[in-house]
Amino acid sequence: MVMPLAGRVVAAVAGGLLVLVAVSSVTVTLIVSRPVNSRLTRWVDRMVDWAYQQVVVHVADARRRDQLGATQAAAVLLAQLAAWLIVAYVGFALLLWPFAARGAVSAFVDAGSSLFTLGFAVPAGTAPAVIVFLAAATGLVILTLQIAYLPTLYAAFNRRETQLVLLSERAGVPSWGPELLARTHYALGTGVSTLDTMPDLYARWESWAADVAESHTTYPVLVRFRSPGPLSSWVTALLAVLDSAALFLALSPEAAPVVPARLCLRGARVSEFLGEGAECQRSFRREWLAWPDCRWGLICR
């Protein structure tokens, strides 16, 4: 069955829209420096999250669930890359279809050869040549931007986790606000109170909260990156610091560092980490619910 020319033109228009969808999704996800919703990446994140939820619900062991959850960020990144390439591939194939002499199959072969820079199929004609050049450039740009995207993610992840490791010496693993105050007061058994170091701690965590709020809102996939330790989480660490500040102010208002503690509470509010998008909110909520200890946090209640 031969598709009429009018049908192939309609398919080419649809293909152009698919290419624009892929390019715009890559642009707002990897280049734009503020959170912009992309339906394609949001759909991919939902599908990967749904698949992981279906698997995790059948795993009884908590450590095994944590190990599975630790791979979700990588799965989201790979699924995003695959979605961009597939959508762009189908779009360019539909764009080439009106010019394909051997039908739709040759159009898809030409598009794949160009998008993945294989170069074994070169269609004849000026318009097809322009399309295949654009396809080759699009495939190369998508792969390059995704590769360049990873160091930014892992740099933000390392900054986030460094403070968690430092906090674990004071607040234990998993981190707990009362333990943070107790260990600081007794100075790890030396008998000399070091509560005078709490203002500096609250100042560091205020800066940490600002950095995490900015990075996790701009790159929502960072919410999926779990801490290396099975009992460590940036969510519980944040709540431990907030709990300690709230307890310090409530139980010992005269000795508490009022200004640093209140600035930490205001600067590290949980709402700051939810960002402007509903997907980031849902991701944060699931990360929080994965750690039962933090549900006892004074700030969350």
PDB file of C-alpha atoms in Angstrom:
ATOM      1  CA  MET A   1       0.000   0.000   0.000  1.00  0.00           C
ATOM      2  CA  VAL A   2       1.388   3.374  -1.104  1.00  0.00           C
ATOM      3  CA  MET A   3       0.668   6.367   1.110  1.00  0.00           C
ATOM      4  CA  PRO A   4      -0.660   9.372  -0.869  1.00  0.00           C
ATOM      5  CA  LEU A   5       1.535  12.448  -0.989  1.00  0.00           C
ATOM      6  CA  ALA A   6      -0.912  14.420   1.169  1.00  0.00           C
ATOM      7  CA  GLY A   7      -0.650  11.782   3.894  1.00  0.00           C
ATOM      8  CA  ARG A   8       3.127  11.865   3.769  1.00  0.00           C
ATOM      9  CA  VAL A   9       3.104  15.660   4.030  1.00  0.00           C
ATOM     10  CA  VAL A  10       0.910  15.433   7.128  1.00  0.00           C
ATOM     11  CA  ALA A  11       3.325  12.858   8.532  1.00  0.00           C
ATOM     12  CA  ALA A  12       6.233  15.211   7.783  1.00  0.00           C
ATOM     13  CA  VAL A  13       4.507  18.018   9.681  1.00  0.00           C
ATOM     14  CA  ALA A  14       3.982  15.657  12.621  1.00  0.00           C
ATOM     15  CA  GLY A  15       7.643  14.676  12.362  1.00  0.00           C
ATOM     16  CA  GLY A  16       8.719  18.289  12.535  1.00  0.00           C
ATOM     17  CA  LEU A  17       6.655  18.733  15.691  1.00  0.00           C
ATOM     18  CA  LEU A  18       8.287  15.651  17.226  1.00  0.00           C
ATOM     19  CA  VAL A  19      11.734  17.046  16.464  1.00  0.00           C
ATOM     20  CA  LEU A  20      10.747  20.331  18.110  1.00  0.00           C
ATOM     21  CA  VAL A  21       9.471  18.439  21.157  1.00  0.00           C
ATOM     22  CA  ALA A  22      12.767  16.567  21.509  1.00  0.00           C
ATOM     23  CA  VAL A  23      14.914  19.683  20.971  1.00  0.00           C
ATOM     24  CA  SER A  24      12.873  21.810  23.373  1.00  0.00           C
ATOM     25  CA  SER A  25      12.964  19.069  26.026  1.00  0.00           C
ATOM     26  CA  VAL A  26      16.750  18.795  25.747  1.00  0.00           C
ATOM     27  CA  THR A  27      17.092  22.567  25.891  1.00  0.00           C
ATOM     28  CA  VAL A  28      14.970  23.170  28.988  1.00  0.00           C
ATOM     29  CA  THR A  29      16.390  20.130  30.786  1.00  0.00           C
ATOM     30  CA  LEU A  30      20.100  20.521  30.085  1.00  0.00           C
ATOM     31  CA  ILE A  31      20.677  24.151  29.139  1.00  0.00           C
ATOM     32  CA  VAL A  32      18.104  26.467  30.725  1.00  0.00           C
ATOM     33  CA  SER A  33      19.345  27.531  34.157  1.00  0.00           C
ATOM     34  CA  ARG A  34      15.947  27.653  35.841  1.00  0.00           C
ATOM     35  CA  PRO A  35      13.275  24.972  36.354  1.00  0.00           C
ATOM     36  CA  VAL A  36      11.095  24.728  33.239  1.00  0.00           C
ATOM     37  CA  ASN A  37       8.544  21.967  32.855  1.00  0.00           C
ATOM     38  CA  SER A  38       9.095  19.516  30.006  1.00  0.00           C
ATOM     39  CA  ARG A  39       6.253  17.100  29.360  1.00  0.00           C
ATOM     40  CA  LEU A  40       8.559  14.561  27.766  1.00  0.00           C
ATOM     41  CA  THR A  41      11.045  14.404  30.640  1.00  0.00           C
ATOM     42  CA  ARG A  42       8.186  14.518  33.157  1.00  0.00           C
ATOM     43  CA  TRP A  43       6.527  11.565  31.425  1.00  0.00           C
ATOM     44  CA  VAL A  44       9.803   9.627  31.391  1.00  0.00           C
ATOM     45  CA  ASP A  45      10.343  10.304  35.103  1.00  0.00           C
ATOM     46  CA  ARG A  46       6.820   9.131  35.904  1.00  0.00           C
ATOM     47  CA  MET A  47       7.215   5.950  33.898  1.00  0.00           C
ATOM     48  CA  VAL A  48      10.547   5.057  35.512  1.00  0.00           C
ATOM     49  CA  ASP A  49       9.200   5.886  38.961  1.00  0.00           C
ATOM     50  CA  TRP A  50       6.103   3.745  38.338  1.00  0.00           C
ATOM     51  CA  ALA A  51       8.267   0.818  37.201  1.00  0.00           C
ATOM     52  CA  TYR A  52      10.465   1.066  40.302  1.00  0.00           C
ATOM     53  CA  GLN A  53       7.436   1.284  42.573  1.00  0.00           C
ATOM     54  CA  GLN A  54       6.055  -1.904  41.036  1.00  0.00           C
ATOM     55  CA  VAL A  55       9.330  -3.707  41.733  1.00  0.00           C
ATOM     56  CA  VAL A  56      10.083  -2.259  45.160  1.00  0.00           C
ATOM     57  CA  VAL A  57       6.657  -3.104  46.563  1.00  0.00           C
ATOM     58  CA  HIS A  58       7.513  -6.799  46.236  1.00  0.00           C
ATOM     59  CA  VAL A  59      10.878  -6.499  48.045  1.00  0.00           C
ATOM     60  CA  ALA A  60      10.587  -7.035  51.797  1.00  0.00           C
ATOM     61  CA  ASP A  61      14.192  -6.334  52.813  1.00  0.00           C
ATOM     62  CA  ALA A  62      14.764  -2.614  53.501  1.00  0.00           C
ATOM     63  CA  ARG A  63      18.435  -2.658  52.448  1.00  0.00           C
ATOM     64  CA  ARG A  64      17.538  -4.376  49.207  1.00  0.00           C
ATOM     65  CA  ARG A  65      14.888  -1.725  48.532  1.00  0.00           C
ATOM     66  CA  ASP A  66      17.491   0.954  49.181  1.00  0.00           C
ATOM     67  CA  GLN A  67      19.899  -0.684  46.738  1.00  0.00           C
ATOM     68  CA  LEU A  68      17.210  -0.749  44.074  1.00  0.00           C
ATOM     69  CA  GLY A  69      16.307   2.867  44.762  1.00  0.00           C
ATOM     70  CA  ALA A  70      19.941   3.887  44.382  1.00  0.00           C
ATOM     71  CA  THR A  71      19.810   2.861  40.704  1.00  0.00           C
ATOM     72  CA  GLN A  72      16.724   4.917  39.906  1.00  0.00           C
ATOM     73  CA  ALA A  73      18.624   8.120  39.124  1.00  0.00           C
ATOM     74  CA  ALA A  74      20.765   6.322  36.543  1.00  0.00           C
ATOM     75  CA  ALA A  75      17.645   4.729  35.065  1.00  0.00           C
ATOM     76  CA  VAL A  76      15.971   8.127  34.736  1.00  0.00           C
ATOM     77  CA  LEU A  77      19.011   9.629  32.983  1.00  0.00           C
ATOM     78  CA  LEU A  78      19.283   6.717  30.548  1.00  0.00           C
ATOM     79  CA  ALA A  79      15.538   6.744  29.899  1.00  0.00           C
ATOM     80  CA  GLN A  80      15.633  10.485  29.198  1.00  0.00           C
ATOM     81  CA  LEU A  81      18.454  10.021  26.695  1.00  0.00           C
ATOM     82  CA  ALA A  82      16.624   7.131  25.014  1.00  0.00           C
ATOM     83  CA  ALA A  83      13.373   9.129  24.839  1.00  0.00           C
ATOM     84  CA  TRP A  84      15.080  12.139  23.248  1.00  0.00           C
ATOM     85  CA  LEU A  85      16.827   9.997  20.643  1.00  0.00           C
ATOM     86  CA  ILE A  86      13.734   7.928  19.829  1.00  0.00           C
ATOM     87  CA  VAL A  87      11.453  10.954  19.486  1.00  0.00           C
ATOM     88  CA  ALA A  88      14.029  12.743  17.321  1.00  0.00           C
ATOM     89  CA  TYR A  89      14.571   9.581  15.258  1.00  0.00           C
ATOM     90  CA  VAL A  90      10.864   9.134  14.524  1.00  0.00           C
ATOM     91  CA  GLY A  91      10.505  12.841  13.804  1.00  0.00           C
ATOM     92  CA  PHE A  92      13.321  12.955  11.255  1.00  0.00           C
ATOM     93  CA  ALA A  93      12.100   9.730   9.646  1.00  0.00           C
ATOM     94  CA  LEU A  94       8.670  11.270   9.131  1.00  0.00           C
ATOM     95  CA  LEU A  95      10.315  14.401   7.734  1.00  0.00           C
ATOM     96  CA  LEU A  96      12.191  12.274   5.191  1.00  0.00           C
ATOM     97  CA  TRP A  97       9.179  10.196   4.235  1.00  0.00           C
ATOM     98  CA  PRO A  98       7.837  12.531   1.469  1.00  0.00           C
ATOM     99  CA  PHE A  99      11.248  12.356  -0.225  1.00  0.00           C
ATOM    100  CA  ALA A 100      11.847   8.627   0.233  1.00  0.00           C
ATOM    101  CA  ALA A 101      11.814   6.777  -3.075  1.00  0.00           C
ATOM    102  CA  ARG A 102      11.480   3.335  -1.465  1.00  0.00           C
ATOM    103  CA  GLY A 103       8.798   4.165   1.093  1.00  0.00           C
ATOM    104  CA  ALA A 104       8.717   4.565   4.848  1.00  0.00           C
ATOM    105  CA  VAL A 105      11.343   1.884   5.513  1.00  0.00           C
ATOM    106  CA  SER A 106      14.030   3.777   3.616  1.00  0.00           C
ATOM    107  CA  ALA A 107      13.046   6.979   5.413  1.00  0.00           C
ATOM    108  CA  PHE A 108      13.623   5.341   8.803  1.00  0.00           C
ATOM    109  CA  VAL A 109      16.912   3.841   7.583  1.00  0.00           C
ATOM    110  CA  ASP A 110      18.128   7.218   6.343  1.00  0.00           C
ATOM    111  CA  ALA A 111      17.078   8.919   9.574  1.00  0.00           C
ATOM    112  CA  GLY A 112      18.840   6.327  11.733  1.00  0.00           C
ATOM    113  CA  SER A 113      21.994   6.503   9.625  1.00  0.00           C
ATOM    114  CA  SER A 114      22.085  10.277  10.031  1.00  0.00           C
ATOM    115  CA  LEU A 115      20.943  10.687  13.638  1.00  0.00           C
ATOM    116  CA  PHE A 116      23.462   8.160  14.946  1.00  0.00           C
ATOM    117  CA  THR A 117      26.156   9.463  12.535  1.00  0.00           C
ATOM    118  CA  LEU A 118      26.645   6.064  10.881  1.00  0.00           C
ATOM    119  CA  GLY A 119      26.608   7.464   7.344  1.00  0.00           C
ATOM    120  CA  PHE A 120      25.819   4.271   5.466  1.00  0.00           C
ATOM    121  CA  ALA A 121      22.603   5.672   3.885  1.00  0.00           C
ATOM    122  CA  VAL A 122      22.629   9.032   2.089  1.00  0.00           C
ATOM    123  CA  PRO A 123      19.387  10.096   0.363  1.00  0.00           C
ATOM    124  CA  ALA A 124      19.533  12.035  -2.900  1.00  0.00           C
ATOM    125  CA  GLY A 125      18.197  15.558  -3.234  1.00  0.00           C
ATOM    126  CA  THR A 126      18.721  18.953  -1.626  1.00  0.00           C
ATOM    127  CA  ALA A 127      15.889  18.826   0.923  1.00  0.00           C
ATOM    128  CA  PRO A 128      16.751  15.314   2.183  1.00  0.00           C
ATOM    129  CA  ALA A 129      20.409  16.339   2.451  1.00  0.00           C
ATOM    130  CA  VAL A 130      19.465  19.295   4.676  1.00  0.00           C
ATOM    131  CA  ILE A 131      17.268  17.060   6.841  1.00  0.00           C
ATOM    132  CA  VAL A 132      19.947  14.405   7.322  1.00  0.00           C
ATOM    133  CA  PHE A 133      22.524  17.074   8.219  1.00  0.00           C
ATOM    134  CA  LEU A 134      20.122  18.437  10.840  1.00  0.00           C
ATOM    135  CA  ALA A 135      19.513  14.906  12.112  1.00  0.00           C
ATOM    136  CA  ALA A 136      23.243  14.257  12.461  1.00  0.00           C
ATOM    137  CA  ALA A 137      23.744  17.547  14.293  1.00  0.00           C
ATOM    138  CA  THR A 138      20.781  16.838  16.591  1.00  0.00           C
ATOM    139  CA  GLY A 139      22.021  13.385  17.568  1.00  0.00           C
ATOM    140  CA  LEU A 140      25.525  14.670  18.232  1.00  0.00           C
ATOM    141  CA  VAL A 141      24.269  17.613  20.311  1.00  0.00           C
ATOM    142  CA  ILE A 142      21.952  15.429  22.414  1.00  0.00           C
ATOM    143  CA  LEU A 143      24.727  12.975  23.258  1.00  0.00           C
ATOM    144  CA  THR A 144      27.266  15.731  23.932  1.00  0.00           C
ATOM    145  CA  LEU A 145      24.958  17.705  26.204  1.00  0.00           C
ATOM    146  CA  GLN A 146      23.993  14.592  28.156  1.00  0.00           C
ATOM    147  CA  ILE A 147      27.648  13.704  28.701  1.00  0.00           C
ATOM    148  CA  ALA A 148      28.441  17.274  29.779  1.00  0.00           C
ATOM    149  CA  TYR A 149      25.384  17.205  32.066  1.00  0.00           C
ATOM    150  CA  LEU A 150      26.734  14.395  34.261  1.00  0.00           C
ATOM    151  CA  PRO A 151      29.708  16.249  35.841  1.00  0.00           C
ATOM    152  CA  THR A 152      27.361  19.050  36.929  1.00  0.00           C
ATOM    153  CA  LEU A 153      25.037  16.556  38.588  1.00  0.00           C
ATOM    154  CA  TYR A 154      27.785  14.687  40.394  1.00  0.00           C
ATOM    155  CA  ALA A 155      29.473  17.912  41.517  1.00  0.00           C
ATOM    156  CA  ALA A 156      26.207  19.009  43.159  1.00  0.00           C
ATOM    157  CA  PHE A 157      25.773  15.509  44.601  1.00  0.00           C
ATOM    158  CA  ASN A 158      29.274  15.552  46.112  1.00  0.00           C
ATOM    159  CA  ARG A 159      28.704  18.966  47.691  1.00  0.00           C
ATOM    160  CA  ARG A 160      25.494  17.699  49.220  1.00  0.00           C
ATOM    161  CA  GLU A 161      26.999  14.511  50.614  1.00  0.00           C
ATOM    162  CA  THR A 162      30.122  16.120  52.091  1.00  0.00           C
ATOM    163  CA  GLN A 163      28.109  17.909  54.750  1.00  0.00           C
ATOM    164  CA  LEU A 164      26.185  14.705  55.492  1.00  0.00           C
ATOM    165  CA  VAL A 165      29.408  12.838  56.236  1.00  0.00           C
ATOM    166  CA  LEU A 166      30.569  15.623  58.534  1.00  0.00           C
ATOM    167  CA  LEU A 167      27.216  15.697  60.302  1.00  0.00           C
ATOM    168  CA  SER A 168      27.210  11.941  60.927  1.00  0.00           C
ATOM    169  CA  GLU A 169      30.074  12.375  63.428  1.00  0.00           C
ATOM    170  CA  ARG A 170      27.882  14.705  65.462  1.00  0.00           C
ATOM    171  CA  ALA A 171      24.367  13.369  64.884  1.00  0.00           C
ATOM    172  CA  GLY A 172      24.892   9.657  64.218  1.00  0.00           C
ATOM    173  CA  VAL A 173      23.566   7.526  61.369  1.00  0.00           C
ATOM    174  CA  PRO A 174      20.734   8.033  60.691  1.00  0.00           C
ATOM    175  CA  SER A 175      21.019  11.618  61.888  1.00  0.00           C
ATOM    176  CA  TRP A 176      18.829  12.703  64.803  1.00  0.00           C
ATOM    177  CA  GLY A 177      18.374  16.193  66.218  1.00  0.00           C
ATOM    178  CA  PRO A 178      18.499  15.364  69.950  1.00  0.00           C
ATOM    179  CA  GLU A 179      21.618  13.266  69.419  1.00  0.00           C
ATOM    180  CA  LEU A 180      23.248  16.167  67.605  1.00  0.00           C
ATOM    181  CA  LEU A 181      22.660  18.395  70.637  1.00  0.00           C
ATOM    182  CA  ALA A 182      23.731  15.712  73.117  1.00  0.00           C
ATOM    183  CA  ARG A 183      26.980  14.836  71.365  1.00  0.00           C
ATOM    184  CA  THR A 184      27.844  18.496  70.906  1.00  0.00           C
ATOM    185  CA  HIS A 185      27.096  19.275  74.546  1.00  0.00           C
ATOM    186  CA  TYR A 186      29.197  16.410  75.890  1.00  0.00           C
ATOM    187  CA  ALA A 187      31.861  16.792  73.153  1.00  0.00           C
ATOM    188  CA  LEU A 188      31.964  13.070  72.400  1.00  0.00           C
ATOM    189  CA  GLY A 189      32.559  12.136  76.037  1.00  0.00           C
ATOM    190  CA  THR A 190      35.236  14.671  76.915  1.00  0.00           C
ATOM    191  CA  GLY A 191      32.955  16.414  79.390  1.00  0.00           C
ATOM    192  CA  VAL A 192      33.590  19.852  77.881  1.00  0.00           C
ATOM    193  CA  SER A 193      30.551  21.411  76.254  1.00  0.00           C
ATOM    194  CA  THR A 194      31.074  22.596  72.687  1.00  0.00           C
ATOM    195  CA  LEU A 195      27.657  24.133  72.183  1.00  0.00           C
ATOM    196  CA  ASP A 196      29.458  27.321  71.196  1.00  0.00           C
ATOM    197  CA  THR A 197      30.178  25.628  67.843  1.00  0.00           C
ATOM    198  CA  MET A 198      26.483  25.380  66.992  1.00  0.00           C
ATOM    199  CA  PRO A 199      26.238  28.898  65.460  1.00  0.00           C
ATOM    200  CA  ASP A 200      28.907  27.934  62.919  1.00  0.00           C
ATOM    201  CA  LEU A 201      27.102  24.647  62.225  1.00  0.00           C
ATOM    202  CA  TYR A 202      23.809  26.411  61.614  1.00  0.00           C
ATOM    203  CA  ALA A 203      25.517  28.926  59.316  1.00  0.00           C
ATOM    204  CA  ARG A 204      27.078  26.124  57.255  1.00  0.00           C
ATOM    205  CA  TRP A 205      23.771  24.329  56.952  1.00  0.00           C
ATOM    206  CA  GLU A 206      22.036  27.532  55.952  1.00  0.00           C
ATOM    207  CA  SER A 207      24.500  27.814  53.051  1.00  0.00           C
ATOM    208  CA  TRP A 208      24.145  24.098  52.340  1.00  0.00           C
ATOM    209  CA  ALA A 209      20.359  24.456  52.209  1.00  0.00           C
ATOM    210  CA  ALA A 210      20.614  27.296  49.713  1.00  0.00           C
ATOM    211  CA  ASP A 211      22.954  25.268  47.501  1.00  0.00           C
ATOM    212  CA  VAL A 212      20.736  22.178  47.604  1.00  0.00           C
ATOM    213  CA  ALA A 213      17.593  24.239  47.004  1.00  0.00           C
ATOM    214  CA  GLU A 214      19.129  25.797  43.898  1.00  0.00           C
ATOM    215  CA  SER A 215      20.684  22.633  42.469  1.00  0.00           C
ATOM    216  CA  HIS A 216      17.758  20.290  43.184  1.00  0.00           C
ATOM    217  CA  THR A 217      15.256  22.757  41.750  1.00  0.00           C
ATOM    218  CA  THR A 218      17.283  23.359  38.607  1.00  0.00           C
ATOM    219  CA  TYR A 219      18.109  19.661  38.191  1.00  0.00           C
ATOM    220  CA  PRO A 220      15.167  17.722  39.705  1.00  0.00           C
ATOM    221  CA  VAL A 221      16.805  14.366  38.943  1.00  0.00           C
ATOM    222  CA  LEU A 222      19.186  15.072  41.852  1.00  0.00           C
ATOM    223  CA  VAL A 223      16.316  14.214  44.195  1.00  0.00           C
ATOM    224  CA  ARG A 224      16.661  10.638  42.913  1.00  0.00           C
ATOM    225  CA  PHE A 225      20.347  10.442  43.875  1.00  0.00           C
ATOM    226  CA  ARG A 226      20.516   8.548  47.166  1.00  0.00           C
ATOM    227  CA  SER A 227      23.334   8.789  49.660  1.00  0.00           C
ATOM    228  CA  PRO A 228      26.042   6.085  49.517  1.00  0.00           C
ATOM    229  CA  GLY A 229      25.172   4.669  52.951  1.00  0.00           C
ATOM    230  CA  PRO A 230      21.924   2.695  53.385  1.00  0.00           C
ATOM    231  CA  LEU A 231      21.023   4.585  56.589  1.00  0.00           C
ATOM    232  CA  SER A 232      22.179   7.985  55.416  1.00  0.00           C
ATOM    233  CA  SER A 233      19.910  10.489  53.724  1.00  0.00           C
ATOM    234  CA  TRP A 234      20.122  14.204  53.013  1.00  0.00           C
ATOM    235  CA  VAL A 235      16.464  14.466  54.023  1.00  0.00           C
ATOM    236  CA  THR A 236      16.980  13.051  57.520  1.00  0.00           C
ATOM    237  CA  ALA A 237      20.201  15.053  57.917  1.00  0.00           C
ATOM    238  CA  LEU A 238      18.383  18.279  57.111  1.00  0.00           C
ATOM    239  CA  LEU A 239      15.589  17.417  59.517  1.00  0.00           C
ATOM    240  CA  ALA A 240      18.101  16.579  62.241  1.00  0.00           C
ATOM    241  CA  VAL A 241      19.668  20.031  61.964  1.00  0.00           C
ATOM    242  CA  LEU A 242      16.255  21.709  61.916  1.00  0.00           C
ATOM    243  CA  ASP A 243      15.111  19.641  64.901  1.00  0.00           C
ATOM    244  CA  SER A 244      18.221  20.576  66.860  1.00  0.00           C
ATOM    245  CA  ALA A 245      17.686  24.258  66.125  1.00  0.00           C
ATOM    246  CA  ALA A 246      14.021  24.082  67.146  1.00  0.00           C
ATOM    247  CA  LEU A 247      14.836  22.146  70.332  1.00  0.00           C
ATOM    248  CA  PHE A 248      17.669  24.491  71.246  1.00  0.00           C
ATOM    249  CA  LEU A 249      15.447  27.542  70.861  1.00  0.00           C
ATOM    250  CA  ALA A 250      12.535  25.955  72.711  1.00  0.00           C
ATOM    251  CA  LEU A 251      14.381  24.329  75.634  1.00  0.00           C
ATOM    252  CA  SER A 252      17.224  26.763  76.237  1.00  0.00           C
ATOM    253  CA  PRO A 253      16.300  30.114  74.705  1.00  0.00           C
ATOM    254  CA  GLU A 254      18.836  32.049  76.774  1.00  0.00           C
ATOM    255  CA  ALA A 255      21.819  29.944  75.714  1.00  0.00           C
ATOM    256  CA  ALA A 256      20.648  29.245  72.166  1.00  0.00           C
ATOM    257  CA  PRO A 257      22.229  31.076  69.228  1.00  0.00           C
ATOM    258  CA  VAL A 258      18.960  32.750  68.326  1.00  0.00           C
ATOM    259  CA  VAL A 259      19.900  34.476  65.097  1.00  0.00           C
ATOM    260  CA  PRO A 260      21.905  31.619  63.453  1.00  0.00           C
ATOM    261  CA  ALA A 261      19.295  29.045  64.536  1.00  0.00           C
ATOM    262  CA  ARG A 262      16.378  31.084  63.219  1.00  0.00           C
ATOM    263  CA  LEU A 263      18.200  31.845  59.971  1.00  0.00           C
ATOM    264  CA  CYS A 264      18.880  28.142  59.524  1.00  0.00           C
ATOM    265  CA  LEU A 265      15.224  27.325  60.160  1.00  0.00           C
ATOM    266  CA  ARG A 266      14.048  29.955  57.704  1.00  0.00           C
ATOM    267  CA  GLY A 267      16.663  29.241  55.053  1.00  0.00           C
ATOM    268  CA  ALA A 268      16.304  25.466  55.192  1.00  0.00           C
ATOM    269  CA  ARG A 269      12.547  25.176  55.256  1.00  0.00           C
ATOM    270  CA  VAL A 270      11.355  22.013  53.594  1.00  0.00           C
ATOM    271  CA  SER A 271       9.226  24.058  51.215  1.00  0.00           C
ATOM    272  CA  GLU A 272      12.390  25.575  49.739  1.00  0.00           C
ATOM    273  CA  PHE A 273      13.441  22.149  48.508  1.00  0.00           C
ATOM    274  CA  LEU A 274      10.156  21.420  46.814  1.00  0.00           C
ATOM    275  CA  GLY A 275      10.902  23.854  44.009  1.00  0.00           C
ATOM    276  CA  GLU A 276       8.294  25.218  41.656  1.00  0.00           C
ATOM    277  CA  GLY A 277       7.291  21.937  40.005  1.00  0.00           C
ATOM    278  CA  ALA A 278       4.884  19.282  41.182  1.00  0.00           C
ATOM    279  CA  GLU A 279       7.253  16.514  40.074  1.00  0.00           C
ATOM    280  CA  CYS A 280       9.981  17.771  42.400  1.00  0.00           C
ATOM    281  CA  GLN A 281       7.449  17.900  45.226  1.00  0.00           C
ATOM    282  CA  ARG A 282       6.360  14.322  44.653  1.00  0.00           C
ATOM    283  CA  SER A 283       9.967  13.138  44.389  1.00  0.00           C
ATOM    284  CA  PHE A 284      10.904  14.868  47.641  1.00  0.00           C
ATOM    285  CA  ARG A 285       7.846  13.422  49.384  1.00  0.00           C
ATOM    286  CA  ARG A 286       8.708   9.871  48.300  1.00  0.00           C
ATOM    287  CA  GLU A 287      12.336  10.335  49.384  1.00  0.00           C
ATOM    288  CA  TRP A 288      11.119  11.597  52.764  1.00  0.00           C
ATOM    289  CA  LEU A 289       8.643   8.727  53.243  1.00  0.00           C
ATOM    290  CA  ALA A 290      11.407   6.228  52.476  1.00  0.00           C
ATOM    291  CA  TRP A 291      13.064   7.116  55.790  1.00  0.00           C
ATOM    292  CA  PRO A 292      10.772   6.347  58.777  1.00  0.00           C
ATOM    293  CA  ASP A 293      13.008   8.138  61.314  1.00  0.00           C
ATOM    294  CA  CYS A 294      12.484  11.529  59.724  1.00  0.00           C
ATOM    295  CA  ARG A 295       8.731  11.264  60.119  1.00  0.00           C
ATOM    296  CA  TRP A 296       9.319  11.904  63.814  1.00  0.00           C
ATOM    297  CA  GLY A 297      11.010  15.224  63.037  1.00  0.00           C
ATOM    298  CA  LEU A 298       9.658  18.152  65.002  1.00  0.00           C
ATOM    299  CA  ILE A 299       9.659  20.324  61.910  1.00  0.00           C
ATOM    300  CA  CYS A 300       7.637  17.861  59.841  1.00  0.00           C
ATOM    301  CA  ARG A 301       4.914  17.288  62.397  1.00  0.00           C
TER     302      ARG A 301
END
